[in-house]
């Protein structure tokens, strides 16, 4: 078996007939095969065979759509509706970053738990010598750690949301300063303040 480390992304071409061609294996593949590449953490890129347009996101969204159409969807209808409302919204870019960072934080928690459970699993199968009592003891031991990680996760999420709000406020202030609306002090078309007869500083 070759031990040469791959340095380039796996290239998959999509042809006008909607078929996907894996240039590494020189075979046509399906969305199920692409999903397997994702599960195996394989780096790949999907390009239009004719225009060379990057279609990777489009293919990944198709996989998500198929998964969501199954029996155990991850996103509820209200959640999907809320995501749609953010398209074209001033906070669209920030919300994308917020969701991405939250997912990464959740992945980090999952990885730490996996590290703690090594030895209890053989691959994806529970160790045959592991009895229910041992598993219960292990989970009880992990409870404080999981609580701490979840607390940290919630705190990070809260901080990210606060940062988003602060950025929006800063942008709003900048816009108001650059393009003052009528009625604000110094704005074009805004009458000067009325003269106060008791103000001795003015003549």
Short mmCIF file of C-alpha atoms in Angstrom, two decimals:
data_model
loop_
_atom_site.label_atom_id
_atom_site.label_comp_id
_atom_site.label_asym_id
_atom_site.label_seq_id
_atom_site.Cartn_x
_atom_site.Cartn_y
_atom_site.Cartn_z
CA UNK A 1 0.00 0.00 0.00
CA UNK A 2 1.31 3.43 -0.92
CA UNK A 3 2.25 5.72 1.97
CA UNK A 4 2.53 8.86 -0.13
CA UNK A 5 0.56 11.66 1.51
CA UNK A 6 -1.91 13.41 -0.72
CA UNK A 7 -1.41 17.17 -0.90
CA UNK A 8 -4.20 18.16 -3.29
CA UNK A 9 -7.94 18.15 -2.89
CA UNK A 10 -9.83 15.30 -4.44
CA UNK A 11 -11.39 16.58 -7.64
CA UNK A 12 -14.91 15.60 -8.62
CA UNK A 13 -16.38 16.79 -11.90
CA UNK A 14 -20.06 17.29 -12.54
CA UNK A 15 -21.19 16.79 -16.12
CA UNK A 16 -24.26 18.27 -17.88
CA UNK A 17 -26.07 14.95 -17.41
CA UNK A 18 -25.76 15.58 -13.65
CA UNK A 19 -23.40 12.67 -13.18
CA UNK A 20 -20.47 13.05 -10.81
CA UNK A 21 -17.05 11.81 -11.89
CA UNK A 22 -14.31 11.11 -9.32
CA UNK A 23 -11.01 11.87 -11.03
CA UNK A 24 -9.06 9.99 -8.36
CA UNK A 25 -10.77 6.65 -8.92
CA UNK A 26 -11.78 7.38 -12.55
CA UNK A 27 -15.35 6.29 -11.82
CA UNK A 28 -18.78 7.84 -11.68
CA UNK A 29 -20.10 8.29 -8.15
CA UNK A 30 -23.38 9.23 -6.46
CA UNK A 31 -24.36 11.70 -3.75
CA UNK A 32 -24.18 8.81 -1.31
CA UNK A 33 -20.52 8.34 -2.24
CA UNK A 34 -19.86 12.05 -1.75
CA UNK A 35 -21.55 11.87 1.65
CA UNK A 36 -19.18 9.02 2.55
CA UNK A 37 -16.21 11.22 1.62
CA UNK A 38 -17.53 13.86 4.01
CA UNK A 39 -17.91 11.28 6.81
CA UNK A 40 -14.34 10.15 6.19
CA UNK A 41 -13.08 13.76 6.42
CA UNK A 42 -11.86 13.58 2.83
CA UNK A 43 -10.99 16.95 1.32
CA UNK A 44 -12.63 17.35 -2.07
CA UNK A 45 -13.93 19.90 -4.52
CA UNK A 46 -16.75 19.57 -7.03
CA UNK A 47 -16.31 21.51 -10.27
CA UNK A 48 -18.54 21.94 -13.28
CA UNK A 49 -16.86 19.92 -16.04
CA UNK A 50 -17.64 22.58 -18.65
CA UNK A 51 -17.30 25.94 -16.88
CA UNK A 52 -15.05 24.89 -13.95
CA UNK A 53 -17.48 26.63 -11.59
CA UNK A 54 -17.12 25.50 -7.98
CA UNK A 55 -20.23 23.45 -7.14
CA UNK A 56 -19.03 22.04 -3.80
CA UNK A 57 -21.53 24.00 -1.68
CA UNK A 58 -24.36 23.10 -4.03
CA UNK A 59 -23.58 19.38 -3.73
CA UNK A 60 -23.27 19.58 0.06
CA UNK A 61 -26.63 21.35 0.25
CA UNK A 62 -28.16 18.56 -1.85
CA UNK A 63 -26.83 16.01 0.65
CA UNK A 64 -28.28 18.02 3.55
CA UNK A 65 -31.62 18.22 1.72
CA UNK A 66 -31.70 14.44 1.33
CA UNK A 67 -30.83 13.96 5.00
CA UNK A 68 -33.47 16.47 6.08
CA UNK A 69 -36.05 14.68 3.94
CA UNK A 70 -35.38 11.47 5.89
CA UNK A 71 -36.99 10.35 9.11
CA UNK A 72 -34.73 12.27 11.51
CA UNK A 73 -34.36 15.89 10.33
CA UNK A 74 -31.96 18.13 12.21
CA UNK A 75 -33.67 21.44 11.47
CA UNK A 76 -37.24 22.29 12.43
CA UNK A 77 -39.49 24.29 10.10
CA UNK A 78 -39.39 27.40 12.37
CA UNK A 79 -35.59 27.23 12.47
CA UNK A 80 -35.34 26.96 8.67
CA UNK A 81 -37.77 29.86 8.33
CA UNK A 82 -35.65 31.98 10.65
CA UNK A 83 -32.48 31.15 8.69
CA UNK A 84 -34.22 32.21 5.45
CA UNK A 85 -35.18 35.54 7.04
CA UNK A 86 -31.52 36.34 7.64
CA UNK A 87 -30.73 36.23 3.90
CA UNK A 88 -30.41 39.82 2.73
CA UNK A 89 -30.49 41.01 6.34
CA UNK A 90 -27.75 43.31 7.64
CA UNK A 91 -26.67 40.57 10.05
CA UNK A 92 -26.45 37.80 7.43
CA UNK A 93 -22.65 37.60 7.46
CA UNK A 94 -22.46 37.80 11.24
CA UNK A 95 -25.10 35.10 11.70
CA UNK A 96 -23.19 32.75 9.38
CA UNK A 97 -20.04 33.26 11.43
CA UNK A 98 -22.01 32.83 14.66
CA UNK A 99 -23.48 29.49 13.57
CA UNK A 100 -20.13 28.25 12.30
CA UNK A 101 -18.36 29.04 15.57
CA UNK A 102 -21.15 27.40 17.58
CA UNK A 103 -20.89 24.22 15.51
CA UNK A 104 -17.12 24.18 15.98
CA UNK A 105 -17.54 24.58 19.75
CA UNK A 106 -19.97 21.66 19.78
CA UNK A 107 -17.48 19.55 17.76
CA UNK A 108 -14.75 20.37 20.29
CA UNK A 109 -16.98 19.13 23.13
CA UNK A 110 -17.71 15.94 21.20
CA UNK A 111 -13.99 15.37 20.58
CA UNK A 112 -13.13 15.79 24.26
CA UNK A 113 -15.80 13.30 25.25
CA UNK A 114 -14.49 10.83 22.65
CA UNK A 115 -10.99 11.17 24.09
CA UNK A 116 -12.33 10.43 27.57
CA UNK A 117 -14.20 7.33 26.36
CA UNK A 118 -11.23 5.69 24.59
CA UNK A 119 -10.82 2.12 25.72
CA UNK A 120 -14.53 1.74 26.27
CA UNK A 121 -15.07 1.50 22.53
CA UNK A 122 -13.51 -0.66 19.87
CA UNK A 123 -14.07 1.40 16.75
CA UNK A 124 -17.79 2.10 16.72
CA UNK A 125 -18.67 -0.91 18.88
CA UNK A 126 -18.94 -0.91 22.65
CA UNK A 127 -16.28 -3.02 24.31
CA UNK A 128 -17.82 -6.50 24.90
CA UNK A 129 -16.33 -6.56 28.38
CA UNK A 130 -18.07 -3.35 29.34
CA UNK A 131 -21.09 -4.00 31.54
CA UNK A 132 -23.91 -1.50 32.20
CA UNK A 133 -22.61 -0.70 35.69
CA UNK A 134 -19.16 0.22 34.37
CA UNK A 135 -20.70 2.40 31.67
CA UNK A 136 -22.91 4.15 34.23
CA UNK A 137 -19.91 4.81 36.46
CA UNK A 138 -17.98 6.23 33.52
CA UNK A 139 -20.84 8.57 32.53
CA UNK A 140 -21.22 9.72 36.14
CA UNK A 141 -17.51 10.55 36.20
CA UNK A 142 -17.88 12.55 32.97
CA UNK A 143 -20.86 14.55 34.23
CA UNK A 144 -18.80 17.35 35.88
CA UNK A 145 -16.54 17.59 32.83
CA UNK A 146 -19.50 17.73 30.45
CA UNK A 147 -21.21 20.32 32.63
CA UNK A 148 -18.07 22.44 32.58
CA UNK A 149 -17.72 22.15 28.80
CA UNK A 150 -21.38 22.97 28.22
CA UNK A 151 -21.09 25.98 30.54
CA UNK A 152 -18.05 27.13 28.57
CA UNK A 153 -19.92 26.52 25.30
CA UNK A 154 -22.93 28.56 26.44
CA UNK A 155 -20.63 31.34 27.66
CA UNK A 156 -18.79 31.41 24.33
CA UNK A 157 -22.10 31.50 22.49
CA UNK A 158 -23.30 34.38 24.64
CA UNK A 159 -20.06 36.30 24.13
CA UNK A 160 -20.25 35.83 20.36
CA UNK A 161 -23.82 37.14 20.33
CA UNK A 162 -22.81 40.16 22.44
CA UNK A 163 -19.95 40.85 20.02
CA UNK A 164 -22.39 40.70 17.12
CA UNK A 165 -24.65 43.24 18.83
CA UNK A 166 -21.71 45.55 19.53
CA UNK A 167 -20.59 45.35 15.90
CA UNK A 168 -24.10 46.20 14.72
CA UNK A 169 -24.26 49.20 17.09
CA UNK A 170 -20.85 50.41 15.91
CA UNK A 171 -21.91 50.09 12.27
CA UNK A 172 -25.18 51.90 12.97
CA UNK A 173 -23.37 54.78 14.70
CA UNK A 174 -20.90 54.98 11.82
CA UNK A 175 -23.73 55.17 9.29
CA UNK A 176 -25.54 57.86 11.26
CA UNK A 177 -22.34 59.89 11.47
CA UNK A 178 -21.57 59.53 7.78
CA UNK A 179 -25.12 60.02 6.56
CA UNK A 180 -26.95 62.04 9.22
CA UNK A 181 -30.72 61.98 8.93
CA UNK A 182 -32.73 65.24 8.92
CA UNK A 183 -33.53 66.22 12.45
CA UNK A 184 -30.21 65.15 13.95
CA UNK A 185 -27.85 67.95 15.06
CA UNK A 186 -25.65 69.10 12.19
CA UNK A 187 -27.62 67.27 9.55
CA UNK A 188 -28.36 69.08 6.26
CA UNK A 189 -31.76 70.75 6.32
CA UNK A 190 -31.88 70.83 10.11
CA UNK A 191 -32.65 74.37 11.42
CA UNK A 192 -30.18 75.84 13.93
CA UNK A 193 -31.19 75.74 17.59
CA UNK A 194 -33.51 78.55 18.71
CA UNK A 195 -31.88 81.58 20.33
CA UNK A 196 -32.17 81.59 24.09
CA UNK A 197 -32.64 85.22 25.32
CA UNK A 198 -31.14 84.24 28.65
CA UNK A 199 -27.99 82.93 27.02
CA UNK A 200 -25.46 85.76 27.62
CA UNK A 201 -22.75 83.93 25.67
CA UNK A 202 -24.48 84.86 22.39
CA UNK A 203 -24.87 88.35 21.00
#
